Amino acid sequence: MLRLTKVLMAGAAVLALAACGSAEVASPGEGDFGGGTGGGGTGPTPLPPGTPAADCPAGLANVGVVAGGTLRACQLPADITGNLTLSVRAGTIYAISGRTQVGLDRGIDTASTTGVQGVLTIDPGVRIFASGGSDYLIVNRGSQIFAEGTASNPIIFTSRQNVEGTTTLTSQGQWGGLVIAGRAPQANCQLTAPVTCTGQVEGTSAFYGGNTPTDNSGRIRYVQIKFSGFEISTGNELQGLTMAGVGSGTTVEFVQIHNSSDDGIEIFGGNVNLRRVVITGADDDGLDTDTGWRGGAQFGIVTQRAPNSTSRSAGFEFSAAPAATPLASRYVSQPKIANFTLVGRVSPIDAHTVAHFDTGTDATIINSVFTAAAGSLAGCLDIADADTATSQPTFNAVFMSCPVSYRAANVARSTATFAQTPSGGNTAAGTSTLTAPSGAVLTNQILTFINGANETAVVPVNAPAVYPFFTATTYIGAVQNAADTWYLGWSCGLNSTAC
């Protein structure tokens, strides 16, 4: 198998194809995409800036040029089986059309021989675009994605409009997004023999779940997912990043979801852990969890876009459906969160909250900051029902600085839950001293997520003692101070880098 020679081209987004995937995966031998070079056996000749490639690598469809005729669009196959690698290639950009799937569902059992495995590897600097709401990329159970950019050279999934330069601060819903389905437990699984799972991933017909908490769907690092999300039908939407039954063997870190028309990240069951995430401008919720997610997330920035006629968003919306199952036997969600900063918008009505918990979610939130700007009526926290109060979510070293601390309909329940502090102490009605990064180009949302004196004064709890995945910090919130710039370089909009 021949891997394509990389050709770096200043000012051009470049991609390529090869027939070798991650060395971590033992391919079952379903085949590969051949060893086409897309430009000659000795590697492609460098092109002048703004010149599209003449052709596409073997196995990809040449669907014309985009970006004012400067880039050749090379479309991925609808079914990716075997190993496919996308690498830098002069004058080339990738495209997906319709449901593009990595592998065919291999079922619940890790020993299953049904379906077909696929492994998609994406190199740093690659850009992939889609043209409409029904265009999305899904990684099925038993297959993997290795999308690993770098701090200075992220991988970008975006819309055709963005590639063409026509997106604005409020653009959203221009393609479907990224979906990963794994074999970890979820609320719609029967986990005693014979193990069965009946859940389908929202917005798709794909099945998810199983009885392998450590299932490995690959690695996603230093990735932007922009202008995605699409409503298939009422209550059935694609998000920016959807993870369903994804196991703890999967790596997800340094990921930005920007301007999703639904949720930024939605997690259905599974045990996947996240670290260093940025969610900017989601029209619905920033981080939405459901059907028994029992993983953790540390270091996260969530900033809400300004409200409109359709948005009813929260920074967190944590659920534990199905609510029809009695709480005592419900496979409830148990999300663990540390060092998040949620920045709410100015909501003119009590439509939602910065952090919303319902249907029995047993959440643990530590070392975090919830805030909203002056004039917002939505409130910082809502413990929305009796089942959730019974589950007793834990808040520890959480600093809230919203004009309204608790949603009006549930003040007593929310107050009692937030006050049940094991140690460390919570602040229900603090004064924000958060500041924004300099030079940010996102002006349609509030970006005050850098700790100031009041946030710094809060003593954090020992995070690894709460959940081993967490690392210890000397501060609460996502960003310790102006010198803490983990979110820069690979993300967009938070400095002078346009989205």
Coordinates of C-alpha atoms in Angstrom, one line a residue:
M1 CA 0.0 0.0 0.0
L2 CA 1.3 3.4 -0.9
R3 CA 0.7 6.5 1.2
L4 CA 0.5 9.7 -0.7
T5 CA 3.4 12.2 -0.6
K6 CA 2.5 15.3 1.3
V7 CA 2.8 18.6 -0.5
L8 CA 2.3 21.6 1.6
M9 CA 1.0 24.7 -0.2
A10 CA 0.8 28.1 1.5
G11 CA -2.6 29.6 1.3
A12 CA -4.4 26.4 0.1
A13 CA -6.3 23.7 2.0
V14 CA -5.0 20.4 0.8
L15 CA -6.0 16.8 1.2
A16 CA -5.1 13.3 -0.1
L17 CA -6.0 9.7 -0.1
A18 CA -4.0 6.6 0.9
A19 CA -4.7 3.0 1.5
C20 CA -3.3 2.6 5.1
G21 CA -5.2 3.4 8.2
S22 CA -4.2 3.7 11.9
A23 CA -1.7 1.1 13.1
E24 CA -3.9 0.6 16.1
V25 CA -6.6 -1.2 14.1
A26 CA -6.3 -4.8 12.9
S27 CA -8.1 -4.6 9.6
P28 CA -10.3 -7.6 9.0
G29 CA -9.4 -7.5 5.4
E30 CA -12.6 -6.0 3.8
G31 CA -10.4 -4.2 1.2
D32 CA -8.9 -0.8 0.7
F33 CA -8.9 2.0 -1.9
G34 CA -5.8 1.2 -3.8
G35 CA -2.6 3.2 -4.1
G36 CA -3.5 6.0 -6.4
T37 CA -1.2 9.1 -6.2
G38 CA -3.6 11.6 -7.8
G39 CA -0.6 13.2 -9.5
G40 CA 2.0 10.7 -10.6
G41 CA 4.1 8.0 -9.1
T42 CA 6.8 10.5 -7.8
G43 CA 4.2 12.7 -6.0
P44 CA 2.3 15.8 -7.3
T45 CA 4.0 18.8 -8.7
P46 CA 3.5 21.9 -6.5
L47 CA 0.8 24.2 -7.9
P48 CA 0.8 28.0 -8.0
P49 CA -1.4 29.5 -5.3
G50 CA -5.1 29.4 -6.2
T51 CA -4.7 26.6 -8.7
P52 CA -7.1 23.7 -8.3
A53 CA -5.7 20.1 -8.6
A54 CA -6.2 18.6 -12.0
D55 CA -7.8 15.4 -10.7
C56 CA -8.7 13.5 -7.5
P57 CA -7.0 10.6 -5.8
A58 CA -8.1 7.1 -6.7
G59 CA -11.4 6.1 -5.1
L60 CA -12.8 9.6 -4.8
A61 CA -15.1 11.4 -7.2
N62 CA -14.1 14.6 -8.9
V63 CA -17.1 16.9 -8.4
G64 CA -15.7 20.1 -9.8
V65 CA -14.2 23.1 -8.2
V66 CA -15.1 25.4 -5.3
A67 CA -13.9 28.5 -3.7
G68 CA -14.0 30.6 -6.8
G69 CA -12.4 27.8 -8.9
T70 CA -9.3 27.6 -6.6
L71 CA -9.9 24.1 -5.1
R72 CA -10.7 20.7 -6.6
A73 CA -13.5 19.1 -4.7
C74 CA -12.9 15.4 -4.2
Q75 CA -15.9 13.5 -2.8
L76 CA -15.7 10.7 -0.4
P77 CA -17.5 7.4 -1.2
A78 CA -20.9 6.9 0.5
D79 CA -19.5 3.8 2.2
I80 CA -16.0 3.8 3.5
T81 CA -14.9 0.2 4.1
G82 CA -11.3 -0.9 4.7
N83 CA -8.8 1.9 5.3
L84 CA -9.0 5.4 3.9
T85 CA -6.6 8.2 4.7
L86 CA -7.1 11.9 3.9
S87 CA -3.8 13.8 3.7
V88 CA -2.7 17.2 2.4
R89 CA -2.7 17.5 -1.4
A90 CA -2.1 20.7 -3.3
G91 CA -5.2 22.4 -4.7
T92 CA -7.6 19.9 -3.2
I93 CA -10.5 19.9 -0.7
Y94 CA -12.7 17.0 0.4
A95 CA -16.4 16.8 0.1
I96 CA -19.1 14.6 1.6
S97 CA -22.6 14.2 0.1
G98 CA -25.6 12.6 1.7
R99 CA -25.1 10.0 4.5
T100 CA -21.4 9.2 4.3
Q101 CA -20.6 6.2 6.6
V102 CA -17.4 4.8 7.9
G103 CA -18.0 1.0 8.0
L104 CA -21.4 -0.8 8.0
D105 CA -22.9 -1.5 11.5
R106 CA -21.1 -4.5 13.0
G107 CA -23.6 -4.9 15.8
I108 CA -23.3 -5.1 19.6
D109 CA -20.7 -7.8 20.0
T110 CA -17.0 -6.9 19.6
A111 CA -16.5 -10.4 18.3
S112 CA -19.1 -10.0 15.6
T113 CA -18.3 -10.8 12.0
T114 CA -21.4 -9.1 10.6
G115 CA -21.2 -5.8 8.8
V116 CA -18.0 -4.3 7.4
Q117 CA -15.3 -2.4 9.2
G118 CA -14.1 1.0 8.1
V119 CA -11.2 3.1 9.4
L120 CA -11.0 6.8 8.4
T121 CA -7.7 8.6 9.1
I122 CA -7.6 12.4 8.6
D123 CA -4.3 14.2 8.8
P124 CA -3.6 17.7 10.2
G125 CA -4.7 20.6 8.0
V126 CA -7.4 18.8 6.1
R127 CA -10.6 20.6 5.3
I128 CA -13.9 18.7 4.5
F129 CA -17.1 20.4 3.5
A130 CA -20.7 19.5 2.9
S131 CA -23.4 21.3 1.0
G132 CA -26.7 20.6 2.7
G133 CA -28.6 19.5 5.8
S134 CA -28.8 15.8 4.8
D135 CA -25.0 15.6 4.3
Y136 CA -23.3 14.1 7.3
L137 CA -20.5 11.8 8.3
I138 CA -21.3 8.8 10.5
V139 CA -18.9 6.3 12.1
N140 CA -20.8 3.1 12.7
R141 CA -20.4 0.5 15.5
G142 CA -17.2 -1.5 15.1
S143 CA -15.5 1.2 12.9
Q144 CA -13.1 4.1 13.8
I145 CA -12.1 7.6 12.9
F146 CA -8.7 9.1 13.6
A147 CA -9.0 12.8 13.0
E148 CA -5.9 14.3 14.6
G149 CA -4.9 17.8 13.8
T150 CA -2.4 19.8 15.7
A151 CA -2.5 23.0 17.9
S152 CA -1.4 25.1 14.9
N153 CA -2.9 23.0 12.1
P154 CA -6.5 21.8 13.0
I155 CA -8.8 19.7 10.9
I156 CA -11.8 21.6 9.8
F157 CA -15.3 20.2 9.0
T158 CA -17.4 23.0 7.5
S159 CA -20.1 24.0 5.0
R160 CA -19.8 24.8 1.3
Q161 CA -20.9 28.3 2.1
N162 CA -18.0 28.8 4.4
V163 CA -15.6 27.5 1.8
E164 CA -17.1 29.9 -0.7
G165 CA -16.8 32.8 1.9
T166 CA -20.5 33.6 2.3
T167 CA -21.0 32.7 5.9
T168 CA -21.7 35.3 8.5
L169 CA -21.7 35.6 12.3
T170 CA -25.2 34.0 12.4
S171 CA -24.9 31.3 9.8
Q172 CA -25.9 27.9 10.9
G173 CA -27.5 24.6 9.8
Q174 CA -25.7 24.4 6.5
W175 CA -24.9 20.7 6.7
G176 CA -25.5 17.7 9.0
G177 CA -22.4 17.3 11.2
L178 CA -20.4 14.4 12.6
V179 CA -22.0 11.3 14.2
I180 CA -20.2 8.5 16.1
A181 CA -22.0 5.3 17.1
G182 CA -20.3 2.9 19.5
R183 CA -20.9 -0.2 21.6
A184 CA -20.9 1.2 25.1
P185 CA -24.0 0.9 27.4
Q186 CA -27.0 3.2 27.1
A187 CA -30.5 3.4 28.5
N188 CA -32.2 1.5 25.7
C189 CA -29.9 -1.6 26.1
Q190 CA -30.7 -4.8 28.0
L191 CA -27.3 -5.4 29.5
T192 CA -27.9 -8.9 30.8
A193 CA -27.7 -11.8 28.4
P194 CA -28.8 -11.8 25.7
V195 CA -27.6 -8.2 25.4
T196 CA -29.9 -6.2 23.1
C197 CA -30.0 -2.5 22.2
T198 CA -32.9 -0.8 20.5
G199 CA -31.8 2.8 20.3
Q200 CA -31.3 4.7 17.1
V201 CA -29.0 7.7 16.8
E202 CA -31.0 10.9 16.6
G203 CA -31.2 12.2 13.1
T204 CA -30.1 8.9 11.5
S205 CA -31.3 5.3 11.2
A206 CA -28.0 4.0 12.8
F207 CA -28.1 1.8 15.9
Y208 CA -25.9 2.4 18.9
G209 CA -25.0 0.8 22.2
G210 CA -23.8 -2.5 23.6
N211 CA -22.0 -3.8 26.7
T212 CA -18.5 -2.6 26.2
P213 CA -17.9 0.5 28.3
T214 CA -14.3 0.8 27.1
D215 CA -15.2 0.6 23.4
N216 CA -12.8 2.5 21.1
S217 CA -14.2 4.5 18.2
G218 CA -10.9 6.3 17.5
R219 CA -9.4 9.7 18.3
I220 CA -10.6 13.2 17.5
R221 CA -8.1 15.9 18.4
Y222 CA -7.7 19.6 17.3
V223 CA -10.8 19.6 15.2
Q224 CA -13.3 22.3 14.3
I225 CA -16.9 21.5 13.3
K226 CA -18.6 24.6 11.9
F227 CA -22.1 25.7 10.7
S228 CA -23.7 22.3 11.1
G229 CA -26.9 20.9 12.6
F230 CA -30.1 20.2 10.8
E231 CA -33.7 19.4 11.8
I232 CA -34.8 16.2 10.1
S233 CA -38.2 16.4 11.8
T234 CA -39.6 17.9 15.0
G235 CA -37.4 16.7 17.9
N236 CA -35.2 14.7 15.5
E237 CA -32.1 16.7 14.7
L238 CA -28.5 16.4 13.7
Q239 CA -26.0 18.3 15.9
G240 CA -22.5 19.5 15.5
L241 CA -20.9 16.4 17.1
T242 CA -23.2 13.5 18.1
M243 CA -21.8 10.6 20.2
A244 CA -24.1 7.7 20.8
G245 CA -22.9 4.7 22.9
V246 CA -19.3 5.8 22.5
G247 CA -16.9 4.1 24.9
S248 CA -14.1 5.4 27.1
G249 CA -11.4 4.0 24.8
T250 CA -12.3 6.9 22.4
T251 CA -10.2 10.1 22.7
V252 CA -12.1 13.4 22.2
E253 CA -10.1 16.6 23.1
F254 CA -9.4 20.0 21.7
V255 CA -12.7 20.2 19.7
Q256 CA -14.7 23.3 18.8
I257 CA -18.3 23.2 17.6
H258 CA -19.3 26.6 16.1
N259 CA -22.7 27.8 15.1
S260 CA -24.6 24.5 15.2
S261 CA -28.3 25.1 14.5
D262 CA -29.2 22.5 17.2
D263 CA -26.9 21.4 20.0
G264 CA -23.1 21.8 19.9
I265 CA -22.3 18.3 21.3
E266 CA -25.0 15.8 22.2
I267 CA -24.1 12.6 24.0
F268 CA -26.5 9.6 24.1
G269 CA -25.3 7.0 26.7
G270 CA -21.8 5.6 26.6
N271 CA -18.8 6.3 28.7
V272 CA -16.7 8.6 26.5
N273 CA -14.6 11.3 28.2
L274 CA -13.9 14.8 26.8
R275 CA -11.2 17.3 27.5
R276 CA -10.7 20.9 26.2
V277 CA -13.8 21.6 24.3
V278 CA -15.1 24.9 23.0
I279 CA -18.8 25.4 22.0
T280 CA -19.6 28.7 20.5
G281 CA -23.0 29.9 19.2
A282 CA -25.1 26.8 19.3
D283 CA -28.8 27.7 18.6
D284 CA -30.0 25.1 21.1
D285 CA -27.9 23.6 23.9
G286 CA -24.1 23.7 24.2
L287 CA -23.6 20.3 25.8
D288 CA -26.7 18.1 25.8
T289 CA -26.6 14.6 27.4
D290 CA -29.2 11.8 27.5
T291 CA -29.9 8.1 27.7
G292 CA -27.4 7.2 30.4
W293 CA -24.1 9.0 29.6
R294 CA -21.6 8.0 32.3
G295 CA -18.5 9.7 31.3
G296 CA -16.8 13.0 32.2
A297 CA -15.7 16.3 30.6
Q298 CA -13.0 18.7 31.9
F299 CA -12.1 22.1 30.6
G300 CA -14.9 23.5 28.5
I301 CA -16.0 26.9 27.3
V302 CA -19.6 27.3 26.2
T303 CA -20.8 30.7 24.9
Q304 CA -24.5 31.1 23.8
R305 CA -25.5 33.0 20.8
A306 CA -28.0 35.9 21.0
P307 CA -31.6 34.6 21.2
N308 CA -34.0 34.5 18.2
S309 CA -37.5 33.2 17.6
T310 CA -36.4 29.6 17.5
S311 CA -33.6 29.3 20.0
R312 CA -34.3 28.0 23.5
S313 CA -30.9 27.1 24.6
A314 CA -29.0 26.2 27.7
G315 CA -25.3 25.8 28.3
F316 CA -26.0 22.4 29.8
E317 CA -29.1 20.3 29.2
F318 CA -28.7 17.0 31.0
S319 CA -31.4 14.4 30.8
A320 CA -31.8 10.7 31.8
A321 CA -34.6 9.5 29.6
P322 CA -36.6 7.3 29.2
A323 CA -38.7 9.0 31.8
A324 CA -41.4 6.4 31.4
T325 CA -39.2 3.9 33.3
P326 CA -39.5 4.2 37.1
L327 CA -36.5 6.2 38.5
A328 CA -35.4 3.3 40.7
S329 CA -34.8 1.1 37.6
R330 CA -33.9 3.8 35.1
Y331 CA -30.4 3.7 33.6
V332 CA -29.8 7.3 34.6
S333 CA -27.2 9.6 33.1
Q334 CA -24.3 10.2 35.5
P335 CA -22.3 13.0 33.8
K336 CA -19.1 14.3 35.6
I337 CA -18.1 17.8 34.8
A338 CA -15.0 19.8 36.0
N339 CA -13.6 23.2 35.0
F340 CA -16.3 24.4 32.6
T341 CA -17.3 28.0 32.1
L342 CA -20.9 28.5 30.8
V343 CA -21.6 32.0 29.5
G344 CA -25.3 32.7 29.0
R345 CA -26.8 35.2 26.6
V346 CA -29.2 38.0 27.5
S347 CA -32.5 36.1 27.5
P348 CA -35.6 38.4 27.4
I349 CA -37.8 35.6 28.8
D350 CA -37.6 32.8 31.3
A351 CA -37.3 30.3 28.4
H352 CA -34.4 28.2 29.6
T353 CA -31.4 28.4 31.9
V354 CA -27.7 28.4 31.8
A355 CA -27.6 24.9 33.3
H356 CA -30.7 22.7 33.1
F357 CA -31.1 19.2 34.7
D358 CA -34.1 16.9 34.3
T359 CA -35.6 13.4 34.3
G360 CA -33.4 12.1 37.1
T361 CA -30.0 13.1 35.9
D362 CA -27.4 12.3 38.6
A363 CA -24.8 14.9 37.6
T364 CA -21.6 15.8 39.4
I365 CA -20.4 19.4 38.7
I366 CA -17.2 20.7 40.3
N367 CA -14.9 23.6 39.9
S368 CA -17.1 25.4 37.4
V369 CA -18.5 28.8 36.6
F370 CA -22.0 29.7 35.4
T371 CA -22.7 33.3 34.3
A372 CA -25.0 35.5 32.3
A373 CA -25.0 39.1 31.4
A374 CA -27.0 41.8 33.1
G375 CA -30.6 41.8 32.1
S376 CA -31.0 38.1 31.4
L377 CA -34.2 36.6 32.9
A378 CA -33.3 32.9 32.3
G379 CA -31.5 32.1 35.5
C380 CA -28.3 30.2 36.1
L381 CA -29.7 26.8 37.3
D382 CA -32.9 24.7 37.0
I383 CA -33.4 21.4 38.8
A384 CA -36.5 20.8 36.6
D385 CA -38.3 17.9 38.3
A386 CA -38.7 15.7 41.4
D387 CA -36.9 12.8 39.9
T388 CA -33.8 14.9 39.4
A389 CA -34.0 16.2 43.0
T390 CA -34.3 12.6 44.2
S391 CA -31.1 11.7 42.3
Q392 CA -29.4 14.6 44.2
P393 CA -27.0 16.1 41.6
T394 CA -23.8 17.2 43.3
F395 CA -22.4 20.8 42.9
N396 CA -19.0 21.5 44.5
A397 CA -16.9 24.7 44.1
V398 CA -19.4 26.1 41.5
F399 CA -19.5 29.9 41.2
M400 CA -22.8 31.3 39.7
S401 CA -23.0 35.0 38.7
C402 CA -26.3 35.4 36.9
P403 CA -28.9 38.2 37.4
V404 CA -31.4 35.3 38.3
S405 CA -29.8 32.4 40.2
Y406 CA -32.7 29.9 39.8
R407 CA -35.4 29.5 37.2
A408 CA -38.6 30.9 38.7
A409 CA -40.7 27.8 38.4
N410 CA -38.3 25.7 40.4
V411 CA -36.6 28.0 42.9
A412 CA -37.1 25.8 46.0
R413 CA -36.0 22.6 44.4
S414 CA -33.0 24.2 42.7
T415 CA -31.9 26.1 45.9
A416 CA -32.1 22.9 48.0
T417 CA -30.1 20.9 45.6
F418 CA -27.4 23.5 45.0
A419 CA -27.0 23.9 48.8
Q420 CA -26.2 20.2 49.4
T421 CA -22.4 20.8 49.2
P422 CA -20.1 18.1 50.4
S423 CA -17.2 20.5 50.7
G424 CA -15.5 23.4 48.9
G425 CA -18.6 25.6 48.9
N426 CA -20.8 27.0 46.2
T427 CA -21.7 30.6 45.3
A428 CA -25.3 31.1 44.2
A429 CA -25.3 34.9 43.6
G430 CA -21.7 36.0 43.0
T431 CA -20.5 39.0 41.1
S432 CA -18.7 38.2 37.8
T433 CA -15.2 39.4 37.2
L434 CA -14.8 37.4 34.1
T435 CA -13.1 39.0 31.1
A436 CA -12.9 38.3 27.4
P437 CA -9.9 37.5 25.2
S438 CA -8.5 40.4 23.2
G439 CA -9.0 40.6 19.5
A440 CA -12.0 38.2 19.3
V441 CA -14.0 38.4 16.1
L442 CA -17.2 36.8 17.4
T443 CA -19.3 39.9 18.3
N444 CA -22.7 38.3 18.5
Q445 CA -22.1 36.5 21.8
I446 CA -20.6 37.3 25.1
L447 CA -17.1 35.9 25.5
T448 CA -16.3 36.6 29.1
F449 CA -14.8 33.3 30.1
I450 CA -11.4 34.2 31.6
N451 CA -11.3 34.2 35.4
G452 CA -11.0 37.4 37.4
A453 CA -10.5 38.0 41.1
N454 CA -13.8 36.7 42.3
E455 CA -13.5 33.4 40.4
T456 CA -9.9 33.0 41.4
A457 CA -10.8 33.4 45.0
V458 CA -12.9 30.2 45.0
V459 CA -11.0 27.2 46.4
P460 CA -11.3 24.2 44.0
V461 CA -11.9 20.6 45.1
N462 CA -9.5 17.8 44.2
A463 CA -10.8 16.7 40.8
P464 CA -9.1 13.3 40.5
A465 CA -10.6 12.2 43.7
V466 CA -14.1 12.9 42.2
Y467 CA -13.4 11.1 38.9
P468 CA -10.0 9.6 37.9
F469 CA -10.1 11.0 34.4
F470 CA -9.9 14.5 35.8
T471 CA -6.6 16.3 36.4
A472 CA -6.0 18.4 39.5
T473 CA -6.1 22.2 39.2
T474 CA -5.5 25.2 41.5
Y475 CA -8.5 27.1 40.0
I476 CA -12.1 26.7 39.0
G477 CA -13.6 27.5 35.5
A478 CA -12.2 26.7 32.1
V479 CA -9.5 29.4 31.8
Q480 CA -7.4 30.4 34.8
N481 CA -6.2 33.8 33.6
A482 CA -5.1 35.7 30.5
A483 CA -1.9 33.7 30.3
D484 CA -3.9 30.4 30.0
T485 CA -4.5 30.2 26.3
W486 CA -5.2 26.5 25.7
Y487 CA -8.2 27.4 23.5
L488 CA -6.2 29.5 21.0
G489 CA -4.4 28.5 17.8
W490 CA -6.6 25.6 16.8
S491 CA -10.1 27.3 17.4
C492 CA -11.7 30.1 15.5
G493 CA -13.4 33.4 16.5
L494 CA -11.9 33.7 20.0
N495 CA -9.1 35.8 18.6
S496 CA -8.5 37.3 15.2
T497 CA -9.0 34.0 13.4
A498 CA -12.2 34.2 11.5
C499 CA -14.7 31.3 11.5

